[in-house]
mmCIF file of C-alpha atoms in Angstrom:
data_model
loop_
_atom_site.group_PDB
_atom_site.id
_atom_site.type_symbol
_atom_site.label_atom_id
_atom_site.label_comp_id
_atom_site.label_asym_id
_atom_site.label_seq_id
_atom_site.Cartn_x
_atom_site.Cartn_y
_atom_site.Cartn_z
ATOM 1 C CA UNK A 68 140.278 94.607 107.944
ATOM 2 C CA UNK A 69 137.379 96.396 109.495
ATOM 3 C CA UNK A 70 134.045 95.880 107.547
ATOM 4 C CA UNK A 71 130.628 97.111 108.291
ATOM 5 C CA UNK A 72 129.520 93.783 109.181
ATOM 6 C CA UNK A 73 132.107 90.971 109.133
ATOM 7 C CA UNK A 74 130.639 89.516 105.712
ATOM 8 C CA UNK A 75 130.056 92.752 103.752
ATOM 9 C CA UNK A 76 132.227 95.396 101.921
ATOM 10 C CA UNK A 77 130.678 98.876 101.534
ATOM 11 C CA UNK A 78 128.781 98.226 97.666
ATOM 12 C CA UNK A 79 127.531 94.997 99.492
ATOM 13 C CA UNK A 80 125.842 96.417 102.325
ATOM 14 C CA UNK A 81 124.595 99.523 100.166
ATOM 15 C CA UNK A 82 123.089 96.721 97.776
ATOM 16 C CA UNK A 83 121.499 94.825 100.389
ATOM 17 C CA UNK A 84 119.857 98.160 101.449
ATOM 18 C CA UNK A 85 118.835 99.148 98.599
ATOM 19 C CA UNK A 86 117.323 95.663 97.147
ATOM 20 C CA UNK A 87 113.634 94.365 97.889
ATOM 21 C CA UNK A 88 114.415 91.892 100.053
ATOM 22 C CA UNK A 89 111.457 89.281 98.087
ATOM 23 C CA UNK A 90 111.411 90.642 94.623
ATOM 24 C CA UNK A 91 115.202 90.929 95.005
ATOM 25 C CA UNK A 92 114.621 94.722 92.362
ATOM 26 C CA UNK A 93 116.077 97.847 93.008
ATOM 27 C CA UNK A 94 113.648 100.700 93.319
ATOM 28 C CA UNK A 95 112.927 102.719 90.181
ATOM 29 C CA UNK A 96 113.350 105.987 92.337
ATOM 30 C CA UNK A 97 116.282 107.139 94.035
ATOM 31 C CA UNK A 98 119.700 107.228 93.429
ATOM 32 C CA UNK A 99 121.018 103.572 94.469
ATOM 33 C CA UNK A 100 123.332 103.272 91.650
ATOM 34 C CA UNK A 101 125.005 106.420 92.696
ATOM 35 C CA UNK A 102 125.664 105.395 96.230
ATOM 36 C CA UNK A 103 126.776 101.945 94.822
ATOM 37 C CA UNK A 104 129.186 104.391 93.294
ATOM 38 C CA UNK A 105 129.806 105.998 96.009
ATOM 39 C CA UNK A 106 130.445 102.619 97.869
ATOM 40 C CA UNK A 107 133.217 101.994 95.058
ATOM 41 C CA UNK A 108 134.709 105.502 95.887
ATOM 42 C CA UNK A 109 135.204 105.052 99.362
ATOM 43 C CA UNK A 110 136.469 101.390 99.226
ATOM 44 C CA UNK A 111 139.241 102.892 97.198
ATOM 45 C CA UNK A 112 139.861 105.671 99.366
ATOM 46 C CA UNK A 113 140.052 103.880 102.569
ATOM 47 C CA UNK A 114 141.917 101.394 101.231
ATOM 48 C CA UNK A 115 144.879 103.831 100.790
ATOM 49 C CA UNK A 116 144.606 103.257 96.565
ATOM 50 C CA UNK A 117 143.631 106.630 95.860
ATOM 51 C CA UNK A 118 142.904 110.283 96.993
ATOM 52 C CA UNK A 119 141.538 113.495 97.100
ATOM 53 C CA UNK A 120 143.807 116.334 96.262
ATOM 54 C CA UNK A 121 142.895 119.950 96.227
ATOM 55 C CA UNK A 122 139.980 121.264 97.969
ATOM 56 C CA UNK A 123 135.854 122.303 96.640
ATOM 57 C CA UNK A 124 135.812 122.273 92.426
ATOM 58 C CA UNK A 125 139.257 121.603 92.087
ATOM 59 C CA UNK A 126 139.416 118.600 94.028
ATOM 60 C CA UNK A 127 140.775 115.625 91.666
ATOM 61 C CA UNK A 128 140.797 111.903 92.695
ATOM 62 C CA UNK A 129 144.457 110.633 92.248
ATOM 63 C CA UNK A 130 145.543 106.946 92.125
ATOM 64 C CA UNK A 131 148.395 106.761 95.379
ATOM 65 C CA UNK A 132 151.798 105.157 94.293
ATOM 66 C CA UNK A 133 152.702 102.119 95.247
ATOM 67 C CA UNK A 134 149.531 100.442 96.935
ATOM 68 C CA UNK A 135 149.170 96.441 96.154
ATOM 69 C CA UNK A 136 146.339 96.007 94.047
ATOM 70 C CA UNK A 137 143.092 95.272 95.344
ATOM 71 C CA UNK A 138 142.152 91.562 95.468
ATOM 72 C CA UNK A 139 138.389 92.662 94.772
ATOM 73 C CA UNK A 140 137.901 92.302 90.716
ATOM 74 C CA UNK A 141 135.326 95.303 90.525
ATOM 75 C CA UNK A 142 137.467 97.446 92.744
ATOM 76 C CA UNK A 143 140.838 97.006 90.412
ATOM 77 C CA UNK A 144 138.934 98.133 87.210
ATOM 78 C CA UNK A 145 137.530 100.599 89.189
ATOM 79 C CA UNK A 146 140.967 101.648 90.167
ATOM 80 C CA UNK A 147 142.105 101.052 86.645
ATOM 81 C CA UNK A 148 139.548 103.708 85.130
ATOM 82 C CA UNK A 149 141.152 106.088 87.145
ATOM 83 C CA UNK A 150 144.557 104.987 86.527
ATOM 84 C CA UNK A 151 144.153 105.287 82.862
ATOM 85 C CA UNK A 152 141.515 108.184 82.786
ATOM 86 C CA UNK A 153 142.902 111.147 79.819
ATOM 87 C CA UNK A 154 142.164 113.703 82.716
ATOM 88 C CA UNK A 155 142.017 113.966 86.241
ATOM 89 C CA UNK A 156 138.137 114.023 87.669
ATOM 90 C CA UNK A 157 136.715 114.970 90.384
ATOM 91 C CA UNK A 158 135.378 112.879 93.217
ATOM 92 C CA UNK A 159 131.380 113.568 92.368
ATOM 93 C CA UNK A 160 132.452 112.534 88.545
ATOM 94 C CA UNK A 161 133.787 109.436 89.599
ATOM 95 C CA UNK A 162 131.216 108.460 91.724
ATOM 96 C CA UNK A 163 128.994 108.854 88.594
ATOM 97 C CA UNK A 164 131.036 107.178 86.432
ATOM 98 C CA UNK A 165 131.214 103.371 88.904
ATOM 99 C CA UNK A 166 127.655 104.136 89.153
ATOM 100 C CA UNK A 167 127.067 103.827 85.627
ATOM 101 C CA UNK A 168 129.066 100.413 84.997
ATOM 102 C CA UNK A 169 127.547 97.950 82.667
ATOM 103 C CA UNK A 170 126.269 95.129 85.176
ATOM 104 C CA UNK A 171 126.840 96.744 88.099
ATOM 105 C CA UNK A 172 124.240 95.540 90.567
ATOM 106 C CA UNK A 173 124.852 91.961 89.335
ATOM 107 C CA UNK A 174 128.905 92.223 89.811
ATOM 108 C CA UNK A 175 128.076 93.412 93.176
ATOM 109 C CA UNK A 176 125.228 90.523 93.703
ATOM 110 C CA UNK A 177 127.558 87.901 92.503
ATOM 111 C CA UNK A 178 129.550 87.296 95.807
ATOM 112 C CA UNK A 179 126.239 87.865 97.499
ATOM 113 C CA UNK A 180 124.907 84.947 95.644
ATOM 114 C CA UNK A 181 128.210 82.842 95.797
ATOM 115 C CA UNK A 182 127.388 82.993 99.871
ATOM 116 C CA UNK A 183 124.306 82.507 100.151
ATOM 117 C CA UNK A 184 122.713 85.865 100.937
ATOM 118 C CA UNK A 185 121.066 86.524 97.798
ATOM 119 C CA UNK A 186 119.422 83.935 94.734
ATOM 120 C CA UNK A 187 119.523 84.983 91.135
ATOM 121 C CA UNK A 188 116.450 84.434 89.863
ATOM 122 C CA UNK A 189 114.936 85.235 86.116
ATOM 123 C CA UNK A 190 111.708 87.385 85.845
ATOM 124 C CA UNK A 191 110.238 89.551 83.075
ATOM 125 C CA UNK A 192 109.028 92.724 83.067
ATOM 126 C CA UNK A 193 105.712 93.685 81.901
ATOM 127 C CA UNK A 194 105.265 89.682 81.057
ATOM 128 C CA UNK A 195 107.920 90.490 77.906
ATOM 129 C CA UNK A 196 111.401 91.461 78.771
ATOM 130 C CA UNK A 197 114.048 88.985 81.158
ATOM 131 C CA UNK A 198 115.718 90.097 83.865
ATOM 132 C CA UNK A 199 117.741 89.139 86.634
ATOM 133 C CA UNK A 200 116.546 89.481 89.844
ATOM 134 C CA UNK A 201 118.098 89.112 93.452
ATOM 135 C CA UNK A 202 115.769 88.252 96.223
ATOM 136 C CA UNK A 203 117.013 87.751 99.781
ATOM 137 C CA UNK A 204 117.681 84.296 100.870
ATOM 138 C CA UNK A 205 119.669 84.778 104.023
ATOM 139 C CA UNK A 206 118.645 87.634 106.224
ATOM 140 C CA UNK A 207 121.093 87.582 108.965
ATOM 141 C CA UNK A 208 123.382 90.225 107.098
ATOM 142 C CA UNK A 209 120.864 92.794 106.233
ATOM 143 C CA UNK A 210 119.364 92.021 109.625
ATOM 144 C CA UNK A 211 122.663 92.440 111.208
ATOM 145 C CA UNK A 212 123.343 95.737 108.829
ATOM 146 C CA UNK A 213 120.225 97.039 110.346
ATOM 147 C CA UNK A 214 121.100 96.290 113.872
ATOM 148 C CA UNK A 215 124.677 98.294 113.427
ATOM 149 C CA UNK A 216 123.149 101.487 111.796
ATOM 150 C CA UNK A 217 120.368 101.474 114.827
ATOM 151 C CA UNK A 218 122.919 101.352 117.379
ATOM 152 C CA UNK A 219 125.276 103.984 115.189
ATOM 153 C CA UNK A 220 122.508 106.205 114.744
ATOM 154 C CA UNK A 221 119.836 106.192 117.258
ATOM 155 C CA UNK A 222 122.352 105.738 120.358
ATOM 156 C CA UNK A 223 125.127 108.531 121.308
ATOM 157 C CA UNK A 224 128.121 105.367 120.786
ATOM 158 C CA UNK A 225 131.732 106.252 119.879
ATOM 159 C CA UNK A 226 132.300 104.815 116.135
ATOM 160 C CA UNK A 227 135.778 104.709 115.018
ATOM 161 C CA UNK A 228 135.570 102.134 112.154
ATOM 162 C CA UNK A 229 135.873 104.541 109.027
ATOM 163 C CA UNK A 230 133.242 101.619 107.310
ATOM 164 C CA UNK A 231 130.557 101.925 109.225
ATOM 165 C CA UNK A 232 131.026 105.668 108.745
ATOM 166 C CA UNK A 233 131.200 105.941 105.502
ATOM 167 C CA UNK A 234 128.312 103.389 105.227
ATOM 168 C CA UNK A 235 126.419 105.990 106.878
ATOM 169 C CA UNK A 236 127.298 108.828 105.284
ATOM 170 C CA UNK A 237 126.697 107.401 101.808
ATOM 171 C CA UNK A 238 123.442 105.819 102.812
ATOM 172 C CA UNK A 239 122.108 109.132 104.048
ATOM 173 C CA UNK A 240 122.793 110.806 101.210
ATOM 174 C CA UNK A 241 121.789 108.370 98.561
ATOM 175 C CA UNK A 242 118.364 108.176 100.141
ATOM 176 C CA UNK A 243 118.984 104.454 101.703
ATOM 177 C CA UNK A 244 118.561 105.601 105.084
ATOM 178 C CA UNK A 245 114.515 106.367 105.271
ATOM 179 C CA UNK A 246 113.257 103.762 103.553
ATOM 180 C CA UNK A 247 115.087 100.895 105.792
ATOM 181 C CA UNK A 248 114.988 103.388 108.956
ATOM 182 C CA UNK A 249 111.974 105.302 108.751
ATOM 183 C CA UNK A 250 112.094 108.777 107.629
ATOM 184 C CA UNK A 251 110.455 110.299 110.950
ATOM 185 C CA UNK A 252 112.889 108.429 113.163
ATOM 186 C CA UNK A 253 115.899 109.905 111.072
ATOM 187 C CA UNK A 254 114.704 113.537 111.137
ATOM 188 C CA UNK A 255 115.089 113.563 114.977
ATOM 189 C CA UNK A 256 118.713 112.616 114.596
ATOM 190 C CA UNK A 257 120.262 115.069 112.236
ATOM 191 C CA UNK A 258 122.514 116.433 114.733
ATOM 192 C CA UNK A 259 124.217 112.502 115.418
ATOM 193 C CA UNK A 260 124.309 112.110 111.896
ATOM 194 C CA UNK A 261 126.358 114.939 111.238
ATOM 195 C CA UNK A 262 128.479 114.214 114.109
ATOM 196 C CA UNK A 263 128.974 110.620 112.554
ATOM 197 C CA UNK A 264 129.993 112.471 109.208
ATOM 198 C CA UNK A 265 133.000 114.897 111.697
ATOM 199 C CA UNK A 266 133.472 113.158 114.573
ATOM 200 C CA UNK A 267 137.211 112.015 114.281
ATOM 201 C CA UNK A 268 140.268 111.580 111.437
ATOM 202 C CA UNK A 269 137.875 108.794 110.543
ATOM 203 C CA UNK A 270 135.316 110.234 109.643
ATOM 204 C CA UNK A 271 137.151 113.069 107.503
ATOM 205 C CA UNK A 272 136.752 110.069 104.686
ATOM 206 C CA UNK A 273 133.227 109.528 105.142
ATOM 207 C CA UNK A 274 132.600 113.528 104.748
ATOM 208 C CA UNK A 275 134.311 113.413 101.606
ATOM 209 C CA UNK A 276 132.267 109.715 100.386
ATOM 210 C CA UNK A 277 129.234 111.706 101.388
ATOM 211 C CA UNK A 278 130.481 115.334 99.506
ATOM 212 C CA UNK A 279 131.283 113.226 96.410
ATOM 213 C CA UNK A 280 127.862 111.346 96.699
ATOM 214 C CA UNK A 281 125.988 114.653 96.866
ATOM 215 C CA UNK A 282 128.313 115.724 93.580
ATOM 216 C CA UNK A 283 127.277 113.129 92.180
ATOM 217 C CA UNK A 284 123.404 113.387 92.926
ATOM 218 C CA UNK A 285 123.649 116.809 91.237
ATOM 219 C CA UNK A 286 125.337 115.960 88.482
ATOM 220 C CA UNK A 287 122.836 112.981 87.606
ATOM 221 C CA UNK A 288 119.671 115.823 88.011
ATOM 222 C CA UNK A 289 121.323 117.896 85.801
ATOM 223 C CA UNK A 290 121.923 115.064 83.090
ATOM 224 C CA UNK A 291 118.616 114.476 83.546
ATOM 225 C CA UNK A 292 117.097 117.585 83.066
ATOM 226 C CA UNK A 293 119.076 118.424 80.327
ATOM 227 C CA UNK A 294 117.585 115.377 78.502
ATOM 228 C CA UNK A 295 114.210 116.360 79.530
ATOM 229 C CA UNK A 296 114.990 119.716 77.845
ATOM 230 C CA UNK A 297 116.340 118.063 74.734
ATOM 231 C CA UNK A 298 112.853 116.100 74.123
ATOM 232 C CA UNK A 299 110.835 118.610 74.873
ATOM 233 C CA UNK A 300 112.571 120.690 71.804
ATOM 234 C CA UNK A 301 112.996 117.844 69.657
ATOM 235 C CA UNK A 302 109.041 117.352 70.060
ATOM 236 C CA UNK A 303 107.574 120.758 70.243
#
C-alpha cells in the first residue's frame, strides 16, 4: 500500500510534524489535534471503509459495506464510532470528533515509539503536573517527510499517490505546513498547492480531507468562542 513515506501512515507523519522534535510537546497553538483527525478521516476514506455522500451541508460520512476491517487498532474504533453513531455526521464533525479522542497523541506515538522514531519520556509541567512526552530519537522519517513535501511542493512533479496528497492537503490546512516549511516559502506556492489539492481522481480525496479539516477548524472556533461567551456572562 502506498504510504507517505514507507514507515508512516497519515496520523504518523501529521504527528511527527506537528511534535517538537527535542521536547517531544505539541504546540499549545494551532489545530494539530484536528488534522490528527483529519489524518484518521482520510485513512478511512482511502482505504475504501467509508464515504462521503451528498454534497456541501448535507454531506454525511457513511461506513461502505463489506470492506475487511482495518488491521490498525485506532482506525477500527474510529470506524466503529461511525458504524454505531445514532445519526449520520458530517465529514468536518467527524474530523472533530477523532480529534478529540482520549489519548490520542499517545495512541498515535505508540507505534512511533515501538520503532524507534520517538522515546516516551515523563516531564511535568510547571514543576507539578506529569506528562508524557515524545521527543525525536530517529530523524530519518521526519527528515525523509520533509524531503517528500519539498519535492511535492516546491517542484512542478506529477503526484499520484492519494497519501502524499492528502498529507498535504491536511497539513496545509491544519497549519503544519509553515512552521516545518517556512511560511514565506509557502506563500509563493499557492497556485501548486491548490493544484496538489485538484490535480487528478486522486486528489478528489485529499480536497474533501482538506474541506472536512477546514469544517472542522470552524467548528472548534466556534466551540470556542461560545465558551468564551459563556464565562464572560457567568462572570460579569
Amino acid at each position: 500500500m502506498n504510504r507517505t513515506t514507507p514507515e508512516l501512515t497519515l496520523p504518523e507523519s501529521l504527528l511527527l510534524l506537528a511534535l517538537h522534535d527535542q521536547k517531544g510537546t505539541v504546540s499549545i497553538g494551532g489545530y494539530a489535534h484536528i488534522g490528527l483527525g483529519g489524518g484518521l478521516l482520510a485513512e478511512l476514506l482511502l482505504g475504501g471503509w467509508v464515504a462521503i455522500e451528498g454534497d456541501d451541508k448535507r454531506a454525511k460520512l457513511v461506513v461502505q459495506p463489506g470492506a475487511a476491517p482495518p488491521a490498525d487498532p485506532l482506525l477500527t474504533a474510529c470506524l466503529e464510532q461511525v458504524r454505531t453513531a445514532k445519526r449520520p455526521r458530517d465529514p468536518g464533525q467527524w474530523v472533530l470528533t477523532f480529534g478529540q479522542r482520549k489519548g490520542l497523541t499517545h495512541q498515535i506515538a505508540e507505534g512511533l515509539c515501538q520503532r524507534g522514531i520517538l522515546r516516551a519520556e515523563q516531564a511535568r509541567v510547571l514543576l507539578i503536573f506529569p506528562r508524557t512526552v515524545f521527543p525525536e530519537v530517529d530523524p530519518g522519517p521526519e527528515r525523509r517527510l520533509l524531503e517528500m513535501l519539498e519535492q511535492a511542493i516546491f517542484t512542478d512533479a506529477s503526484i499520484d499517490d492519494p497519501h502524499r496528497l492528502a498529507l498535504i492537503a491536511i497539513a496545509d490546512a491544519a497549519g503544519l505546513l509553515a512552521p516545518n516549511l517556512g511560511r514565506k516559502r509557502l506563500k509563493t506556492r499557492k497556485d501548486r498547492l491548490a493544484q496538489l489539492r485538484t490535480q487528478d481522481a486522486s486528489g478528489q480525496a485529499a480536497e474533501a480531507a482538506k474541506a472536512a479539516i477546514e469544517a472542522a477548524v470552524a467548528i472548534s472556533a466556534a466551540m470556542t468562542a461560545a465558551s468564551a461567551a459563556v464565562t464572560i456572562s457567568v462572570t460579569s
